[in-house]
XYZ file of C-alpha atoms in Angstrom:
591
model
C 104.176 161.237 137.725
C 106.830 163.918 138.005
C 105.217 166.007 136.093
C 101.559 165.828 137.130
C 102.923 166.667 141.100
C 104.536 169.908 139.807
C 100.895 171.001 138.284
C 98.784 170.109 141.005
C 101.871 172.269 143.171
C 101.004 175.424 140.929
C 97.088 174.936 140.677
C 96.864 174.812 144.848
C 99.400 177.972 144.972
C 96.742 179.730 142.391
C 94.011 178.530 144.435
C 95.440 180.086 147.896
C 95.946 183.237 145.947
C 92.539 183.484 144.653
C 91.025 182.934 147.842
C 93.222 186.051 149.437
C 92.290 188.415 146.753
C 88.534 187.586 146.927
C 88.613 188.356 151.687
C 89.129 191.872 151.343
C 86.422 192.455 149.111
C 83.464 190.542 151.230
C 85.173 192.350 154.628
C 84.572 195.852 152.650
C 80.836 194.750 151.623
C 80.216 193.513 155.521
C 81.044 196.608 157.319
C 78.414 199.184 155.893
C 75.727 195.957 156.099
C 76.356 195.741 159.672
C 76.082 199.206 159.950
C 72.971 200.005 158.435
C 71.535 196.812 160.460
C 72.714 198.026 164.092
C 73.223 201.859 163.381
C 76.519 201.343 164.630
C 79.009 204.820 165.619
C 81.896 205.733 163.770
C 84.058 205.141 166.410
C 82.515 201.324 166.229
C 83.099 201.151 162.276
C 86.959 202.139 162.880
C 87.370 199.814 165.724
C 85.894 197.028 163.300
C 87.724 197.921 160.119
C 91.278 197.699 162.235
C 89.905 194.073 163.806
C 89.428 192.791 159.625
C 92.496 194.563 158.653
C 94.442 192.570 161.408
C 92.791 189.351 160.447
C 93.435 189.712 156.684
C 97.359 190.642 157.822
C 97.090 187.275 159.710
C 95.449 185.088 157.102
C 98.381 186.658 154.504
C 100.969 185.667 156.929
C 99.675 182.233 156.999
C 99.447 181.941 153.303
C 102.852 183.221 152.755
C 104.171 180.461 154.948
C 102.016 177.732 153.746
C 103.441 178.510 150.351
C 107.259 179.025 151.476
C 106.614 175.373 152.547
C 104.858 174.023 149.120
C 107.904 175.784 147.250
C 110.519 173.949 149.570
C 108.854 170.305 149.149
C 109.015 171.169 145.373
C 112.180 171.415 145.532
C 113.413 168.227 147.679
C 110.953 166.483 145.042
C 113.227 167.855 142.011
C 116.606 167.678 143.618
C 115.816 163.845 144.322
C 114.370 162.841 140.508
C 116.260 161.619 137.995
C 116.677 163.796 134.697
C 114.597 162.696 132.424
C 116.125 162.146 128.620
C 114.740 162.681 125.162
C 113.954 159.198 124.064
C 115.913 158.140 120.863
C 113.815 158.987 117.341
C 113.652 154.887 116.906
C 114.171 152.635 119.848
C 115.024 149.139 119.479
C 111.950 148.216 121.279
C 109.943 150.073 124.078
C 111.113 148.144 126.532
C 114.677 148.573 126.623
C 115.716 151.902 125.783
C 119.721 150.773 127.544
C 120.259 148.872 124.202
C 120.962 150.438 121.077
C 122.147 149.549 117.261
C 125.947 149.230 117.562
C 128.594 147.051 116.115
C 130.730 146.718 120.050
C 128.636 146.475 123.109
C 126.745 149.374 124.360
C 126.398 149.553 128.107
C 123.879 151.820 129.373
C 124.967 154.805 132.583
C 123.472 153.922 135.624
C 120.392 156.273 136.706
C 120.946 158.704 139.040
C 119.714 158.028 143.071
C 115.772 158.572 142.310
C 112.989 159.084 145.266
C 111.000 156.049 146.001
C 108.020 157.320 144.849
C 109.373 157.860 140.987
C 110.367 155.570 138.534
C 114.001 155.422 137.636
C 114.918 156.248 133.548
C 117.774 154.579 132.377
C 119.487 156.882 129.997
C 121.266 155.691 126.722
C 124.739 156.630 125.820
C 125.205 158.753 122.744
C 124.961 156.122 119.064
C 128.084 156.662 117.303
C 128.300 156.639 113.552
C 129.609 153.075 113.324
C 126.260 151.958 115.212
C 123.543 151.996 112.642
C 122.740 148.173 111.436
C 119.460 148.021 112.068
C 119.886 144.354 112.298
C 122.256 144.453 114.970
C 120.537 142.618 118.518
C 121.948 141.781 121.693
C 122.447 138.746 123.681
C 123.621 138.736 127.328
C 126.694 141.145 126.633
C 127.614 140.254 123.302
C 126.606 141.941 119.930
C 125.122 140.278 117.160
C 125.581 142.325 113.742
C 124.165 140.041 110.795
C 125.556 140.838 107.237
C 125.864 139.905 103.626
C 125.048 140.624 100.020
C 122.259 138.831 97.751
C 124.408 138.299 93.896
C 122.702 137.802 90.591
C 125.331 136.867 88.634
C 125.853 137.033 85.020
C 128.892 136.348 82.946
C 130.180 135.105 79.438
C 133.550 133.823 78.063
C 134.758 133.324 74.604
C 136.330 129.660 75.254
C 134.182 127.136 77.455
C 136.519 126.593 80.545
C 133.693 124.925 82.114
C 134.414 125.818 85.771
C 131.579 128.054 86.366
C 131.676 131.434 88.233
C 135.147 131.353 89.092
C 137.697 131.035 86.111
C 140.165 128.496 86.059
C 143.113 130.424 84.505
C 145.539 126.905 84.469
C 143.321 125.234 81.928
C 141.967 127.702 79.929
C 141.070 125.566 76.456
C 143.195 126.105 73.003
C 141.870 127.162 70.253
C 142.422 124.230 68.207
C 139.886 121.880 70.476
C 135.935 121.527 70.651
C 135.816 123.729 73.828
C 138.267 126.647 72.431
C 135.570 127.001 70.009
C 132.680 127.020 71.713
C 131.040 130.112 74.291
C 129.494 129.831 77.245
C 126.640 131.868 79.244
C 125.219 131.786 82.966
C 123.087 132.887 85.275
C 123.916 132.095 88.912
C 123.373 133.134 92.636
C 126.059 131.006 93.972
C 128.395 134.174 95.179
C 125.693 135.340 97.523
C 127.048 135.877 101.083
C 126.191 135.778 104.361
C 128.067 136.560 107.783
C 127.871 136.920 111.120
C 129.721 139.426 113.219
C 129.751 139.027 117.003
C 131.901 141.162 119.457
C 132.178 141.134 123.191
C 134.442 142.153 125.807
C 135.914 139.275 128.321
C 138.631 139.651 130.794
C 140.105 142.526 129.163
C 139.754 141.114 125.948
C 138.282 142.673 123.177
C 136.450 139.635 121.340
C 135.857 139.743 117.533
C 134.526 136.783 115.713
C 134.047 136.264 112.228
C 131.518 133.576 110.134
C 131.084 133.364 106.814
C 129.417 131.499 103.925
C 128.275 131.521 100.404
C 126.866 129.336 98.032
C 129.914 128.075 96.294
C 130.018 124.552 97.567
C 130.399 121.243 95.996
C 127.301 120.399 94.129
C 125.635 117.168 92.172
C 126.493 116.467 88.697
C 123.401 117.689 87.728
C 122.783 120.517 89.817
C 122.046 123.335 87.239
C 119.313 120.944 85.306
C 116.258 121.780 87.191
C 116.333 122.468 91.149
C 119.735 124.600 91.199
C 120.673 123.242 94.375
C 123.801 124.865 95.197
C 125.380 123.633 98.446
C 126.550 125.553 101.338
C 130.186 126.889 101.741
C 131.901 127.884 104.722
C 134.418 130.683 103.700
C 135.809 132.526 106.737
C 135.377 131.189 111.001
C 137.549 133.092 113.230
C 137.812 134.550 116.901
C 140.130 137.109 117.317
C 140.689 138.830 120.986
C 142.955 141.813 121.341
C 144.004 143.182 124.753
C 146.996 146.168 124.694
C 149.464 145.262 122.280
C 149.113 141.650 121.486
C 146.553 140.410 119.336
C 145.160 136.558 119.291
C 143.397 134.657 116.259
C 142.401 131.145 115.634
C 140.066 129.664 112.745
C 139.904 129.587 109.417
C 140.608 132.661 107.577
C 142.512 134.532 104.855
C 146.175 133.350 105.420
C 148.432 136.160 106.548
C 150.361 135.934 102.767
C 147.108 137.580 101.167
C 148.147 140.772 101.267
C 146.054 143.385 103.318
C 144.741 147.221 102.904
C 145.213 148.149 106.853
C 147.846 146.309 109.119
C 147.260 142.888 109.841
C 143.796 142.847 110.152
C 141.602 139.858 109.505
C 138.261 141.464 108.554
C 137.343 141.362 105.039
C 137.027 144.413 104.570
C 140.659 145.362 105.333
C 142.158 142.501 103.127
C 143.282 143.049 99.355
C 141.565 140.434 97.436
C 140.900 143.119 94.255
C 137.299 143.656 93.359
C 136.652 141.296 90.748
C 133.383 139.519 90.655
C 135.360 136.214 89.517
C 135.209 134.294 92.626
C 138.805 132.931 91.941
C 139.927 137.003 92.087
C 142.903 137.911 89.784
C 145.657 136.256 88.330
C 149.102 137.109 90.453
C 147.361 137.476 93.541
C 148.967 135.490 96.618
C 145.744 133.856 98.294
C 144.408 131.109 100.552
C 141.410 130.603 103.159
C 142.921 128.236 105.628
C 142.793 126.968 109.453
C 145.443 128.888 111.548
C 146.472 130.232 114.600
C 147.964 133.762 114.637
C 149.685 136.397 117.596
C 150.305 139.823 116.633
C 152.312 142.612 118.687
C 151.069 145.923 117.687
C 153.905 148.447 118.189
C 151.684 151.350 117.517
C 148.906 152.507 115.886
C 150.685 152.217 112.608
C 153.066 149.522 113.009
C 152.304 145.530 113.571
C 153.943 142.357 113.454
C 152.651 138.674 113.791
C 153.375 135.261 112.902
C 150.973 132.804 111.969
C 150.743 128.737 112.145
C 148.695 127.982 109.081
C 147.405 124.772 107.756
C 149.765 123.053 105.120
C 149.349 121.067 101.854
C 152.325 119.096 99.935
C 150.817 120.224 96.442
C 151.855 118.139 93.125
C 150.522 118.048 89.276
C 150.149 114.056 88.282
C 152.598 114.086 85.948
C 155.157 115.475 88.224
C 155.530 112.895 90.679
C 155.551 108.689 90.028
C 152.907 107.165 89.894
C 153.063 104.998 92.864
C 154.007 108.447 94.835
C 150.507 109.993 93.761
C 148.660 109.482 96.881
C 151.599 111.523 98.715
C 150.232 114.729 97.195
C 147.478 116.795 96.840
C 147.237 116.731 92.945
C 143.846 118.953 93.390
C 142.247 115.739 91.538
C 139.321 115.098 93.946
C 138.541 115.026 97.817
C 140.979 114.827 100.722
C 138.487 112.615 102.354
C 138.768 110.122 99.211
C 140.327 107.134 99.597
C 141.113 106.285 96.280
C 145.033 107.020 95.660
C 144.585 108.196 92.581
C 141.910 111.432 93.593
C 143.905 112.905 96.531
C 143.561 111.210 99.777
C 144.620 112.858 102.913
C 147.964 114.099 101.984
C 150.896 113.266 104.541
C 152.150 116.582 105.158
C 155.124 116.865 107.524
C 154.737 120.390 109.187
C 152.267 123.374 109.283
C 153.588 126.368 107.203
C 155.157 128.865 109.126
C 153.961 132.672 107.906
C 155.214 136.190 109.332
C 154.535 139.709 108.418
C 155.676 143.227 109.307
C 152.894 145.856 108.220
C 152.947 149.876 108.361
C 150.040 152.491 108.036
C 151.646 156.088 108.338
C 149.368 158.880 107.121
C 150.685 161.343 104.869
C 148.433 164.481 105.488
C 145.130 162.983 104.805
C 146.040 159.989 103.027
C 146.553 156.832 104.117
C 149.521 154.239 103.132
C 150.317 150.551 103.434
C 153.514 148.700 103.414
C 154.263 144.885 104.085
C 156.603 142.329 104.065
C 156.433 138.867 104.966
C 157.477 135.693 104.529
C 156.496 132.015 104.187
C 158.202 128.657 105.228
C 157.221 125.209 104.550
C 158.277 122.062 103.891
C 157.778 118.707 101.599
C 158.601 115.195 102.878
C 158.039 111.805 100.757
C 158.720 108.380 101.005
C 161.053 106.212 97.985
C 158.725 102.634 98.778
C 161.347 100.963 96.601
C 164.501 102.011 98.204
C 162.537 102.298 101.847
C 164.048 105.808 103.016
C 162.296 109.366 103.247
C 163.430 112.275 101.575
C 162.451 116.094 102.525
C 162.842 119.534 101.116
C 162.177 122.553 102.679
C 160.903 125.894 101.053
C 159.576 129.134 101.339
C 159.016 132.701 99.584
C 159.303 136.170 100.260
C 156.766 138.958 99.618
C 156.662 142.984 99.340
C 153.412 144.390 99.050
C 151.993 148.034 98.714
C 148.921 150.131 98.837
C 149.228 153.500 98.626
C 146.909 156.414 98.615
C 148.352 158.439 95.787
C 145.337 161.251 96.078
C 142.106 161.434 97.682
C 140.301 157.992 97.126
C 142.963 156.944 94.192
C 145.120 153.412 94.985
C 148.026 152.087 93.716
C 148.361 148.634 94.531
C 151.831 147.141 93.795
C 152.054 142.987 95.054
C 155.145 140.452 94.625
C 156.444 137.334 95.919
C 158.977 135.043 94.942
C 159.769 131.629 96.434
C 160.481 127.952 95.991
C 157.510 125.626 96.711
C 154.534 127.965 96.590
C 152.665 127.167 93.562
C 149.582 126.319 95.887
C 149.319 130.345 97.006
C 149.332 131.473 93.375
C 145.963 129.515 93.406
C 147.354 126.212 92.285
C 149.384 127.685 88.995
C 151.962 125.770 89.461
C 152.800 122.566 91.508
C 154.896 123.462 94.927
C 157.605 120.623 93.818
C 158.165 117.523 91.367
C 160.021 114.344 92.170
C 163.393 113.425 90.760
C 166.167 110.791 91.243
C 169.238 111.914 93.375
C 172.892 110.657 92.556
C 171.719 106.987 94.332
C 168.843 106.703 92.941
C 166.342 107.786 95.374
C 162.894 109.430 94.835
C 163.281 112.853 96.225
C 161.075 116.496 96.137
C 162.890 118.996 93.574
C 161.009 122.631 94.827
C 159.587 124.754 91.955
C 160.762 128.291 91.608
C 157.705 130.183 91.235
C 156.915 134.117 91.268
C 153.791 136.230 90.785
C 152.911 139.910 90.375
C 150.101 142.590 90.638
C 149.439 145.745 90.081
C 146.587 148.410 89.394
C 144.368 150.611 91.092
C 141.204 151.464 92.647
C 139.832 154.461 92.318
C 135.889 155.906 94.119
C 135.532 158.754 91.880
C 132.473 159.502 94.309
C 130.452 158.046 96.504
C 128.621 156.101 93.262
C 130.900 155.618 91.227
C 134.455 153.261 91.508
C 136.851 152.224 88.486
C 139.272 149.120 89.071
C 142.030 147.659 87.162
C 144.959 145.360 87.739
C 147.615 143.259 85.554
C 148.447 140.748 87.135
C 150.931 137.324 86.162
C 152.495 134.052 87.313
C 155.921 132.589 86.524
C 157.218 128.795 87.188
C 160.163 127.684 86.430
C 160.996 124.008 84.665
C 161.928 121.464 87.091
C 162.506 117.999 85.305
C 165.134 114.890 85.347
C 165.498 111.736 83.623
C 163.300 109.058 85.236
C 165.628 106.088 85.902
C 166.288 103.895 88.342
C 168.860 100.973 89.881
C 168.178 98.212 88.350
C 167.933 95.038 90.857
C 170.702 92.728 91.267
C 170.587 88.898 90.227
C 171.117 87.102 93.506
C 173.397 84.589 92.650
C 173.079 81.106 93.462
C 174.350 79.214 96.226
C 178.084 78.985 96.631
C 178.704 81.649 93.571
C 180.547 84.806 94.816
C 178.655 88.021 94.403
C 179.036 90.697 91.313
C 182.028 92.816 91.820
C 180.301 95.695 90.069
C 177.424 97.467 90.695
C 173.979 97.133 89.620
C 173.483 99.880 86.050
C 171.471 102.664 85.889
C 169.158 102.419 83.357
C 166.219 104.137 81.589
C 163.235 102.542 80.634
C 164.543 98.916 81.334
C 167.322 99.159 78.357
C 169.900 102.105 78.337
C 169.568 102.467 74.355
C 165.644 103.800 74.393
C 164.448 107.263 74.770
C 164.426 108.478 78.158
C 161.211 108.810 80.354
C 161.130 112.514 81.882
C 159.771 113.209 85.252
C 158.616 116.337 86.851
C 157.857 119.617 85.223
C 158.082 121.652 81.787
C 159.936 118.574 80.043
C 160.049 117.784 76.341
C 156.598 116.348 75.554
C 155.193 117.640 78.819
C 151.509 118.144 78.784
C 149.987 121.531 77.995
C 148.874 122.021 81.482
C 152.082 122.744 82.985
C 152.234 126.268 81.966
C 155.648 128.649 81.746
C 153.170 131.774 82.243
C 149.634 133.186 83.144
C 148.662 136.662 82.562
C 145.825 138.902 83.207
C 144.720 142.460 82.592
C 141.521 143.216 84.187
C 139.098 146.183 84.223
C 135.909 147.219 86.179
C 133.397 149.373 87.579
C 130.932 149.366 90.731
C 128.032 151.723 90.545
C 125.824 153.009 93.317
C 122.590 153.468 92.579
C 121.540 154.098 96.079
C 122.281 153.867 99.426
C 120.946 153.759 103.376
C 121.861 152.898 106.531
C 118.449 151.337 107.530
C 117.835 149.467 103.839
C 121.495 148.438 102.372
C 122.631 149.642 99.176
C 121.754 148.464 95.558
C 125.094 148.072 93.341
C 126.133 146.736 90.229
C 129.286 145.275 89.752
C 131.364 144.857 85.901
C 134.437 143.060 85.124
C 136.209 142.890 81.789
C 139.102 140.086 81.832
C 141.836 138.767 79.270
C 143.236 135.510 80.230
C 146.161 134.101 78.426
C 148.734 131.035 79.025
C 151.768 129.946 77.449
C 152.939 126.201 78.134
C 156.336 125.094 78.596
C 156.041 122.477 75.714
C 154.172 123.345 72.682
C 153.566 120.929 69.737
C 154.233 121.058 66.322
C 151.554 122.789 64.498
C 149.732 123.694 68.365
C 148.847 126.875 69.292
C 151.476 128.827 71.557
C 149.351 129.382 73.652
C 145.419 129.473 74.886
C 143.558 133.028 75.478
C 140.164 134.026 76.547
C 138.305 137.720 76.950
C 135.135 137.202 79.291
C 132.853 139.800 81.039
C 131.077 140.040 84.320
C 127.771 141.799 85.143
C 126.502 141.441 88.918
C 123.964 142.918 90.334
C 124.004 143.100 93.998
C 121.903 144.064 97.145
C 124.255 144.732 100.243
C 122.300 143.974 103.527
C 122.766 146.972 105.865
């Protein structure tokens, strides 16, 4: 509308002109018509020529004015209009040019004071770099950014551990039984992902939430014989609000012992879970995806410390606790929800465990280095039924963790923790404690002294091409006693004194048999309860391509070599069990 004024302005200023230019010339053609009509003096002709002369002079004056006036109304029109802004190359949608792809909210500037007559144009603010999901939408003042990958997964191992895409290193088959002889082969889409990022500002609060899910969940015995159903997972479900220094979380996420690539972050993408395509990672790295509750205190940019209140779980092998103790552990046997004692009801755990970390970022030059230590505190509680009392231990580990840009894109990545009762972050490779017999003759929790290590590197050659490789291990320590217990006193009859002497200790109900071991790594243990795990692993992710607007197309190797060594080996057994497998995935990230 603008617009079209301004050129209807200019056509009626040509127009005026026009009609000036074209006076003098029928004034000049007049005068010697009149003349030759009348016969008219010379003296007459001057007097007439001055009387047009002054009238043209008059009618220019007027015109002058009359344009003055058009130019000054132009003006006030312009002054009072809003500038009018380039529309972005691809708008969300016509009709709401204030929104725009971001991953935080985008507020648009208010439009300037606008005449009544013209519409007002709200102008965008400038789309950063981090703003191009084209899947990102808005609702009310939150974001919405949608994300994911879609996984076609292929892999192959020499032994059949039979626990599908992700390996289970603590019962990797010997060679001298039916599955350390046999292969296996699959095709799967079960690591597929999909997330949900959603950011808002409340209060002063800068909101963050997190979902996640694949397709990793429990399934039917017979779900790869013809439909494939594979269930539903949750993985990650966090909010996390940050306002000045302190920083709030609460869900289920990544426990703060995983160790991270940038401070204390919760976001995926800033945690160190390696980039193996095995969906139970690397052996030697400290993991779990548990409920918690964390607070941070950022001292700087580069240096952050938080505690967090993480679920717990009193974790136990079978054979390292009674059997009448069983259902007072998880033994990772079956459901929590189970109510059968013998397939892990819902264990009694005394308090949650208790998790802090220190982390530091400094940048040397151009490249960027982590550092963290932190800590973890739990505890174990059980109850003797036979001599009615409770017993408790309390445990915890420490860990020192490093990633460190070395040169341009190339990271070392140096992990360790040691501790007493953490077999359940070392992804179950060891039982957290075992149950013994004290000086009277109780049932109390003996803590297992367990440590784990990893390191290797990561290295993005260029933006197609990244090589990976790690060595990681796990240690426990043997934990065992003799399993005896007080035998009962004879209640004497009426009127007979009681014993002067104690009731024996014995073994087995008579002191001359062969004791009965309980807990972990004893003589004739079974082969499960393993001294060591190791694992050397190699990879690369190639790019084919890559766009903002259409995701990227990957595909993802892994090369493993698993071995374990048992505390207890038997005659003419293998020392221990080993398997090589390989990974190919190919992968479309969602942009």
């Amino acid at each position: 509308m603008q617009k079209r004024r301004t050129v209807i302005g200019y056509l009626l200023i040509v127009g005026v002109m026009l009609a000036a230019s074209v006076v003098p010339g029928l004034s000049q053609t007049a005068a010697p018509a009149s003349q030759a009509a009348g016969g008219t003096s010379s003296a007459d002709e001057v007097a007439l020529l001055k009387q047009q002369l002054a009238a043209q002079q008059k009618q220019l004056d007027q015109m002058q004015a009359a344009m003055a006036e058009m130019k000054k109304q132009l003006d006030r029109t312009n002054q009072g209009a809003p500038q009018v802004a380039a529309a972005p190359a691809a708008p969300p949608e016509p009709s709401s040019l204030g929104q725009v792809a971001s991953l935080s909210p985008v507020i648009p500037t208010a439009p300037a004071a606008s005449a009544p007559s013209l519409p007002a144009v709200t102008i965008p603010q400038k789309i950063t770099s981090t703003s191009e999901s084209p899947l990102f939408f808005k609702i009310g003042g939150a974001s919405f950014t949608p994300g994911g990958f879609l996984d076609f997964t292929t892999f192959y191992r020499t032994t059949n551990v039979g626990s599908g895409i992700g390996t289970s290193f603590g019962s990797i088959p010997f060679s001298n039984g039916a599955t350390g002889q046999l292969s296996e082969t699959r095709f799967t889409m079960q690591n597929s992902r999909l997330s949900l990022d959603v950011n808002s500002m409340f209060k002063g609060f800068d909101l963050h939430a997190h979902v996640e899910a694949d397709f990793l969940g429990f399934s039917p015995p017979n779900v790869f014989d013809s439909s494939n159903s594979n269930t539903l997972r949750s993985r990650l479900y966090w909010l996390d609000g940050r306002k000045g220094h302190f920083e709030f979380l609460g869900g289920q996420s990544w426990t703060m012992l995983t160790p991270n690539r940038t401070g204390l972050s919760a976001n995926p993408s800033d945690i160190f879970y390696s980039q193996d395509m095995d969906t139970n990672y690397q052996v030697g790295l400290v993991w779990a995806r548990q409920a918690q509750f964390r607070l941070i205190y950022h001292f700087t940019d580069t240096a952050a410390a938080g505690i967090s209140i993480e679920d717990p779980q009193q974790f136990c092998y079978s054979a390292t606790v009674p059997s009448s103790m069983v259902a007072q552990c998880d033994n990772g046997s079956g459901s929590i929800t189970n109510s059968n004692a013998a397939n892990n009801p819902a264990t009694p755990n005394l308090m949650p465990d208790i998790i802090s970390k220190v982390a530091f970022d400094p940048m040397m030059g151009k490249l960027h280095e982590h550092v963290e230590f932190a800590g973890v505190l739990n505890a174990t509680r059980v109850y003797d039924p036979a001599a009615q009392v409770h017993n408790s231990a309390v445990g915890g580990g420490v860990a020192a963790n490093f990633n460190l840009e070395l040169f341009k894109n190339f990271h070392f990545v140096l992990n360790s923790i040691y501790g007493d009762g953490i077999g359940r972050y070392l992804f179950a490779l060891a039982p957290n404690f075992v149950i013994n017999r004290n000086g009277d003759g109780d049932y109390h929790p003996s803590l297992v002294h367990t440590g784990a290590g990893l390191a290797g590197f990561e290295y993005q050659a260029n933006q197609r091409t990244m090589f990976y490789g790690y060595y990681g291990g796990v240690w426990a320590q043997r934990n065992f006693g003799i399993d005896c217990y007080i035998q009962p006193a004879v209640i004497p009859p009426p009127g007979t004194p009681p014993p002067t002497t104690p009731a024996p200790v014995v073994c087995n109900s008579t002191p001359s048999t062969k004791p009965s071991y309980l807990g972990y790594g004893y003589p004739g243990a079974p082969n499960s309860q393993n001294k060591s795990v190791q694992e050397p692993t190699f990879g690369i992710i190639e790019t084919f391509w890559k766009n903002p607007h259409y995701g990227a197309l990957q595909i993802i190797t892994q090369y493993s070599y698993v071995t374990r060594a048992p505390w207890f080996v038997a005659t003419d057994a293998p020392k221990n069990a080993h398997l090589s497998m390989a990974y190919v995935d190919l992968r479309y990230v969602i942009p």
